Short mmCIF file of C-alpha atoms in Angstrom, two decimals:
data_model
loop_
_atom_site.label_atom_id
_atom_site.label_comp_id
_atom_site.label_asym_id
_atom_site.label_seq_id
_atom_site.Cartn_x
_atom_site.Cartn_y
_atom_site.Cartn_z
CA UNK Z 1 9.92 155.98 -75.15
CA UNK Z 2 11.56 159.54 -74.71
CA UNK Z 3 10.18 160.21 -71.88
CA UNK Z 4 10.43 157.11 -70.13
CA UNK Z 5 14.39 157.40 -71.09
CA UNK Z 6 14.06 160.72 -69.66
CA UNK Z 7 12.77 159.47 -66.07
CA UNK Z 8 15.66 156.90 -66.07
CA UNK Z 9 18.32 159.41 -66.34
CA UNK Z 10 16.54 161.66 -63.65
CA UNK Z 11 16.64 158.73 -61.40
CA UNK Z 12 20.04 158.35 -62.29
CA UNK Z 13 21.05 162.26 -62.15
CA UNK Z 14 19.07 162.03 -58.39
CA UNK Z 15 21.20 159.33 -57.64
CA UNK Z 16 18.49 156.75 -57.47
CA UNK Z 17 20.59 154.09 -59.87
CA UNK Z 18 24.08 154.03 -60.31
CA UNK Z 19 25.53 153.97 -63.70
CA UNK Z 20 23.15 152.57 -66.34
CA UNK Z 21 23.20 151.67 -69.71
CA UNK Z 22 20.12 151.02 -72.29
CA UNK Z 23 20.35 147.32 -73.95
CA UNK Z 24 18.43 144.84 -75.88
CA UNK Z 25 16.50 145.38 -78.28
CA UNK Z 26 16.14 149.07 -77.62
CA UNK Z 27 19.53 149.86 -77.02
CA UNK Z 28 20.37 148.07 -80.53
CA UNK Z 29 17.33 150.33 -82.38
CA UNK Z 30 20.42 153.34 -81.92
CA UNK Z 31 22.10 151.23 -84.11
CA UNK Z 32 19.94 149.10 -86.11
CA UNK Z 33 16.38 149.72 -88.12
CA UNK Z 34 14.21 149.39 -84.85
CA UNK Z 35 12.47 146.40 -83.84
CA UNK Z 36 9.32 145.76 -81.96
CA UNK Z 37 9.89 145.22 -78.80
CA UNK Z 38 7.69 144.94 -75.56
CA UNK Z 39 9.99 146.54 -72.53
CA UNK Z 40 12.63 148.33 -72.25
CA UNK Z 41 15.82 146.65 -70.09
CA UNK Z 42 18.32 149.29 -68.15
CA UNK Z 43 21.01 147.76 -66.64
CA UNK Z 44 22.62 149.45 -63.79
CA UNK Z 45 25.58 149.15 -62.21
CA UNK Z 46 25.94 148.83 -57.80
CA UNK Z 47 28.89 150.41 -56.94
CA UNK Z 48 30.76 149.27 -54.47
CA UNK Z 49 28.99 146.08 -54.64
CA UNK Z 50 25.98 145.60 -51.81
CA UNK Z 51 26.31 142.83 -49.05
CA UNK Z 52 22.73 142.22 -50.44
CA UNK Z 53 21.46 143.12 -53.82
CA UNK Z 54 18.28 144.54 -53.63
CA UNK Z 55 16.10 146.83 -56.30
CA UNK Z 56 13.75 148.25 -53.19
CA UNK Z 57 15.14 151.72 -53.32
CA UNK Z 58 14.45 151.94 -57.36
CA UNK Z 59 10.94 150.28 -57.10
CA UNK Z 60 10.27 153.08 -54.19
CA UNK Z 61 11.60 155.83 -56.05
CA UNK Z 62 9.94 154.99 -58.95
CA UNK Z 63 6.42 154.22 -56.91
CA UNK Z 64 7.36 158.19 -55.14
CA UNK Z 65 6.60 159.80 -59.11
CA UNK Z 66 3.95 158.39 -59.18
CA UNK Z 67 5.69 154.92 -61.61
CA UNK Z 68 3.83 151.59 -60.17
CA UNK Z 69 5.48 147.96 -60.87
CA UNK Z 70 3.73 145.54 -62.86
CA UNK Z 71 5.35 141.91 -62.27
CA UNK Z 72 8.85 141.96 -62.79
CA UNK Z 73 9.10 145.39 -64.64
CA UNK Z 74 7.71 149.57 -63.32
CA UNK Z 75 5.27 150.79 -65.73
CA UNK Z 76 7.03 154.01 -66.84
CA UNK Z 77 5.55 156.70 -69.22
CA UNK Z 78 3.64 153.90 -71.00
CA UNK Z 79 6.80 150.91 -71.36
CA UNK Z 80 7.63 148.35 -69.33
CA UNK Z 81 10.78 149.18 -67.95
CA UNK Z 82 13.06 146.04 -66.21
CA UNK Z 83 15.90 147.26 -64.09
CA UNK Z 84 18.90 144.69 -64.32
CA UNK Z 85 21.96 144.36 -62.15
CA UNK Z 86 25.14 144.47 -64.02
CA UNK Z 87 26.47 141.78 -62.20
CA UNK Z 88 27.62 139.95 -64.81
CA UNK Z 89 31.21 140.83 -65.79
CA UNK Z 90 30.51 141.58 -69.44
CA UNK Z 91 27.67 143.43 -68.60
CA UNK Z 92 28.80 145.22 -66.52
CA UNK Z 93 32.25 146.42 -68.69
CA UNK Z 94 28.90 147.26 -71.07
CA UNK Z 95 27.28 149.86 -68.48
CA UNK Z 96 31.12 150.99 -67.67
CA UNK Z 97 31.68 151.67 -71.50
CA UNK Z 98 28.41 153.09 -72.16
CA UNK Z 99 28.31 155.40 -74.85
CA UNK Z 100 26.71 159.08 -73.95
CA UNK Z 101 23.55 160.25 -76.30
CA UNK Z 102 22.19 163.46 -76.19
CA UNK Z 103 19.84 165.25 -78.47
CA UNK Z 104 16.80 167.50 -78.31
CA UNK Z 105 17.20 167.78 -74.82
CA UNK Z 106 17.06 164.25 -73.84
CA UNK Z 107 20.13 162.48 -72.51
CA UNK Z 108 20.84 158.71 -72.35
CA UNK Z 109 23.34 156.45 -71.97
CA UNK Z 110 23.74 153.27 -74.31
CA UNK Z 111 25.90 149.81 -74.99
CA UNK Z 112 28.18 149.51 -77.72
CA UNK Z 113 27.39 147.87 -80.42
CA UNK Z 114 29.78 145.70 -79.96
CA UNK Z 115 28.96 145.26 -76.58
CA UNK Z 116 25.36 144.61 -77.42
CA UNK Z 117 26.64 141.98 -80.47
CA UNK Z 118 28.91 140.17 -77.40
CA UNK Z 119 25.55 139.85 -74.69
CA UNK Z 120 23.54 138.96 -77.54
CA UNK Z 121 25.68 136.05 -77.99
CA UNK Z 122 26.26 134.97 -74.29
CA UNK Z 123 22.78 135.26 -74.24
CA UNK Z 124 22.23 132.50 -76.99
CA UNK Z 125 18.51 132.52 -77.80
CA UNK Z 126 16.99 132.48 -81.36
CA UNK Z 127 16.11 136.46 -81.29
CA UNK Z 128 19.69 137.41 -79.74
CA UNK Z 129 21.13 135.35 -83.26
CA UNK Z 130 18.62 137.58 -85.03
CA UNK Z 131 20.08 140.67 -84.19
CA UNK Z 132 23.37 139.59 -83.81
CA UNK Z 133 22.97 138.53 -88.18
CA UNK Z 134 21.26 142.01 -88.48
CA UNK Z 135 24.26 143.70 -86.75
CA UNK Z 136 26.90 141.81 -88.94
CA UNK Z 137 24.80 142.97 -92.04
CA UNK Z 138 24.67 146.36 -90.85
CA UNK Z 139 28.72 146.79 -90.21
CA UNK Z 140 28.33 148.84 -87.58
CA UNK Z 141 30.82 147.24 -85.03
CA UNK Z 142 34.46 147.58 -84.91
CA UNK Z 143 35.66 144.40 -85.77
CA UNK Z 144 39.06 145.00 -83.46
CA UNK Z 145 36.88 146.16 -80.43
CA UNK Z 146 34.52 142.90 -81.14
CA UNK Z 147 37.18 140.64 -81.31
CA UNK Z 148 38.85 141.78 -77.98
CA UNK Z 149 35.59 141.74 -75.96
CA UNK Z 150 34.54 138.32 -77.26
CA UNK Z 151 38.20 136.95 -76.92
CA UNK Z 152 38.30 138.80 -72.96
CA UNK Z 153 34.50 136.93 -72.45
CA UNK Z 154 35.66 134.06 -73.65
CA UNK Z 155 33.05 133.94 -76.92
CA UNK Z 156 35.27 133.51 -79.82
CA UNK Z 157 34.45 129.72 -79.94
CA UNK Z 158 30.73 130.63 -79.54
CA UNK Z 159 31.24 133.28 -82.27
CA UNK Z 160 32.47 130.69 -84.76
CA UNK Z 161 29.75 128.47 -83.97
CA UNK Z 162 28.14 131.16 -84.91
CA UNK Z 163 29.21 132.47 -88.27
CA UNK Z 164 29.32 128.98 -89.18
CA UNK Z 165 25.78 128.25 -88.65
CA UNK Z 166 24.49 131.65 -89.73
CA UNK Z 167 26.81 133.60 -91.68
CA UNK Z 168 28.45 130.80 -94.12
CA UNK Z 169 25.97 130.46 -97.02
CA UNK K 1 17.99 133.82 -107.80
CA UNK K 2 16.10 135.23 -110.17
CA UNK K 3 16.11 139.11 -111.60
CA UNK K 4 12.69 139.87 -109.94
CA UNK K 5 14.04 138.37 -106.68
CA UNK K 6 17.16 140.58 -106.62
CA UNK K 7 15.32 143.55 -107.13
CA UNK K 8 13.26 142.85 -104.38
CA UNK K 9 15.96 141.95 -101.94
CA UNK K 10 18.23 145.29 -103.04
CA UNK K 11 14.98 147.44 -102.12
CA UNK K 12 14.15 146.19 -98.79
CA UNK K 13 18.32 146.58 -98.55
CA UNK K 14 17.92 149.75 -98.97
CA UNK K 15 14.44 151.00 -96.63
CA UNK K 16 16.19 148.69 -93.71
CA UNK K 17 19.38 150.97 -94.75
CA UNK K 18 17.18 154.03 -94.37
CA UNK K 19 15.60 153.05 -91.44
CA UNK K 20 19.14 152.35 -89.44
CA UNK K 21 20.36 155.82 -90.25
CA UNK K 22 16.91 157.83 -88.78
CA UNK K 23 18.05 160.07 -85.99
CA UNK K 24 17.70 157.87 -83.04
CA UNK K 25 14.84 160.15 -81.50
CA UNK K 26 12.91 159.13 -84.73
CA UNK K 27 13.75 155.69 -84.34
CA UNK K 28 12.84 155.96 -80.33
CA UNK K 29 9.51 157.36 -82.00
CA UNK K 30 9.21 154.49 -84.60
CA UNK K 31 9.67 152.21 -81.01
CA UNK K 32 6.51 153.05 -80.10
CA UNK K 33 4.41 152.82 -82.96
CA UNK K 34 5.65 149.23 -83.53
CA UNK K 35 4.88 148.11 -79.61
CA UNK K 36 1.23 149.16 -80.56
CA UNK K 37 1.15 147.29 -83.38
CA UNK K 38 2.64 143.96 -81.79
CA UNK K 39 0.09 144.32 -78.83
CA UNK K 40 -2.40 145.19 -80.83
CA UNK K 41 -1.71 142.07 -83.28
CA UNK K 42 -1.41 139.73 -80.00
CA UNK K 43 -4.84 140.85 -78.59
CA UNK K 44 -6.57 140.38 -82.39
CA UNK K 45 -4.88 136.79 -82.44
CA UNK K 46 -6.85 134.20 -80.48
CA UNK K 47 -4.90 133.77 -77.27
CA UNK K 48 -2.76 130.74 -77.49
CA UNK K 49 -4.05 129.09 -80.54
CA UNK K 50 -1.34 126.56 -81.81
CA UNK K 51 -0.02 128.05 -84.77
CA UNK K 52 0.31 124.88 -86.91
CA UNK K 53 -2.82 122.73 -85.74
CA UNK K 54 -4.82 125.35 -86.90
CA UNK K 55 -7.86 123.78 -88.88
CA UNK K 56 -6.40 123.79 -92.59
CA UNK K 57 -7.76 126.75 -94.65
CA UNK K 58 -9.21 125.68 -98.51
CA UNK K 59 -5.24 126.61 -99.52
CA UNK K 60 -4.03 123.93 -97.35
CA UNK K 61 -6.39 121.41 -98.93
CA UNK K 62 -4.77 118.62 -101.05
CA UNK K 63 -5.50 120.05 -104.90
CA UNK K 64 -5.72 123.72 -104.07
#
């Protein structure tokens, strides 16, 4: 996993992708006891915006070192890696707010976890709820900064749906 | 819940504690031993066997 984090910020530093953040499930293991997961999703911001939205030039990079796609993900340094546009406007305030992390050498760019806690919510499914309880137990999110991104996203309705079906017992 | 039940609650508390506050290379390193395991555990399982029309084992059996 470190070096396939390493090759996405080289593709970033060589201006292959834009601004990128780590999320799911890895990008919540640099806040959370880590949790097997199968790929690794970046999500990178296009900016300005494209007339057409295309991953061609990250797939051709990535094919240049030598990295070869395997269905919908490039097989990098042993991990399924799936680039995702930030098109969506939360995810994409995620990428822009992006916290730095750097250690041992390696550099890497990651979600907040509140901004991690919000997606997980949009995204709704029974593993997002998961981590979304496990990030509640773990008080690791400003509850200030969560409120204000769910209340921006529109999610505070969702979010009481949630606590009452998960957190109220 | 009973005493035995609490104790064994507050200690897995307390590894999943431990575990959130590795260094995050560590964790990036525990990443990979656990997507080993899960593939590992998929390719041991028989591919796409329902998981509750399974033939009963002696436990299910009515008496056991």
């Amino acid at each position: 996993m470190k070096s396939t984090l390493a090759v996405v910020e080289k593709l970033h530093a060589d201006g292959i992708i834009g601004p990128y953040a780590v999320g799911g499930a890895v990008g919540a293991a640099f806040y959370l006891e880590p949790v097997a997961t199968l790929d690794v999703d970046i999500f990178v911001l296009f900016e300005p915006a494209p007339l057409i939205l295309t991953l061609t030039p990250i797939y051709e990079a990535c094919a240049r070192l030598g990295y070869e796609a395997e269905g919908d993900a490039i097989q990098i340094e042993g991990w399924p890696v799936q680039f995702l546009p930030a098109t969506q406007p939360l995810v994409a305030e995620a990428v822009r707010n992006a916290v730095n992390r750097q250690s041992d050498g390696l550099t890497t760019r990651v979600m907040s976890a509140e901004h991690l806690m919000a997606i997980a919510l949009q995204t709704g499914r029974a593993k997002d709820y998961a981590r979304l309880v496990m990030f509640v137990e773990a008080g690791v999110a400003g509850p200030d900064r969560l409120r204000d991104i769910l209340a921006r996203h529109s999610l505070l309705d969702a979010w009481a749906k949630f606590e009452h079906r998960f957190l109220k017992s | 819940m009973s005493s035995d039940m609490q104790r064994i609650v507050q200690s897995k508390d307390a590894e999943r504690r431990r575990l959130r506050e590795l260094p995050w290379l560590e964790k990036l390193e525990m990443l990979d031993k656990l997507r080993e395991r899960h593939l590992w555990l998929r390719n041991t399982r028989a591919a796409g066997a329902p998981l509750l029309n399974a033939p009963a084992s002696d436990h299910d059996k009515p008496g056991q």
